Amino acid sequence: MVKLAHNPFTPTFGCVPPELAGRDTLITDILEGLDNAPGDPNRATIFVGARGTGKTVLLTAVAERAEMRGWVSVNVTDRYGMLSEIIVQLRQKASHLLTPETYSWLSEIHVHGVGFTRTKEEAPSTWRADMTKAIGELNEKDTGLLITVDEVSAQSDELSVLIDSFQHFVRERRDVALLLAGLPHNVSTLIDVDATSFLRRAFKHSMDQISATDTSYAIKETVEGAGRGIAVDALKVAADASEGYAFLIQLLGYHAWRQHPERGVITLKDMEQAVAFARDDMYRMVLEPTVNSLSERELEFLTAMAEGEGPHRVSDIAGLMGISENNATKIRARLIEQEIIGARRRGFVDFDMPMIRDYLTKGQYI
């Protein structure tokens, strides 16, 4: 029995695919920032995008490449206990670089929210003070520390502590970098908070749509790298169906591969079948949670848009909703910020998130 090649596509949130479509320049900029001296602006970067645009994957990819350059990376999600998790990972990954005293010192730390205790009676300290000591020892051995934080929230006290501490690390010219990722609304709210205003000077990168050329290249390279081929017309269908959406690219490739894995070439029919499977997954995994997070008025605005072909005049949508154009413009701004819709020519909008028009038209959210 012939052993079939493993499916190389990775439609799992955060899993780095063999070919990361359309993000090479961004990754290169950040890695050059790590290679540069402390103070490079790429060392404080925020990835902003809707669900499924590849934020978590990008964090993971940069962390992996940073470690290849000799950096230590700690990778956390913005949740209660995040500061403790940073210390735990630092101990695990940098034990060979820290003095026994510092390693032991860090081992005794217990962070409770933003509170701070030790298992032994010691002189008073803070999370920042102990991290400064540990980072100093890493830097003495020509090793930098990269901290990545996913799913950032403006309501996180621990994130405020981290950002405030990072600001001091930068002022002290420590070899550190901080990468954050979050949904547009959460990032905007976070930046507006006085306690985290330092982030206003961070580089912000919107997770833009991936070009059809980059999409086709990534799928083709992934398929051929795993020992199969793919028809040109199948690539075109995939590029069109993905609409430049990172997660959807992986879904399409994954399902196309599964149709006839014993064959040497993925055909047009394979990809057409993959589109149907990928649509169901998008509905369940991306569109449903996105729509469920909307306000009643935001959903009404989108439903009005879905009734016709775009681009849509905002004044017409206001008329359908029975509200003033000024109120419709405010709703429009919130939906653009969430990257569900996008501005077209003056006074017009259209959908940016793939498949959401069909999702709304078919009433899947009811």
C-alpha angles and dihedrals in degrees: 000000000000114000111232120228116254117259103259097199119100115202090170120115110257098008111127112231122221089252117034103206121223099348102094096106093049093049091047092052092053094045090050086052090055090049090050125077123281111284097049106143093227087069090075107050136156124201110208124191149119123271114296097019093117104259096137092043090053092051090051094046093051092046091052093049092045090055089051086058092054099263124134112233128197115191123197143159121237098258138123107291094030093131091052090049091053090054093046092051092045091054092048097046100036103036090117091053101046126080114249088248094055093042090053091044092054091046090062095054120109117183116199106190098303093335119106132208140160133216090232133045106265138154112285114274142164136228090252094049093052093044089050090055093048094045090049091057091048091049091050086062092048092255125132129206121231118193118192122190122190129198096019119199133194090222095065116110090186092055089052089054091049094049093046090049092047089053089059092045088056093048089051089050094240117170096251139127133194125203120185131185131190150137114288096250093048093049093048092050092046093052091050093057112100093221091061099034089124086080091069086078094048120105109259119203121191113213095239126193114282114241121251089243093054091044093052092045094050094049093045094048092047093050095045092044088059093051104263137096133229131212119247093235090051089055091052092051090049093049091050095044095047093057087205093296112146099213092045091053089059093044092053093048092046095052094041090054091051096056097078108353091170092065124086097227134046106227135208090257091053090054094046089055089046091056091061093049092045091051091057091049092048091051092052102036105034115010098045095054091041094053092042089058093057127099119245092255093048090052091048090052092052093045090054089051092049092058092075143023117275161277090073128204110234091219090057091051089050089054093051090050094045093234135117120274088240091059091045089053090055091052089046090055092053093049092048089050089054089050093236092119133016137211117256122178117343112306095007134103137182138183118283100174110085120249095359093118091057091044092055095041092054091049093236091152095060 
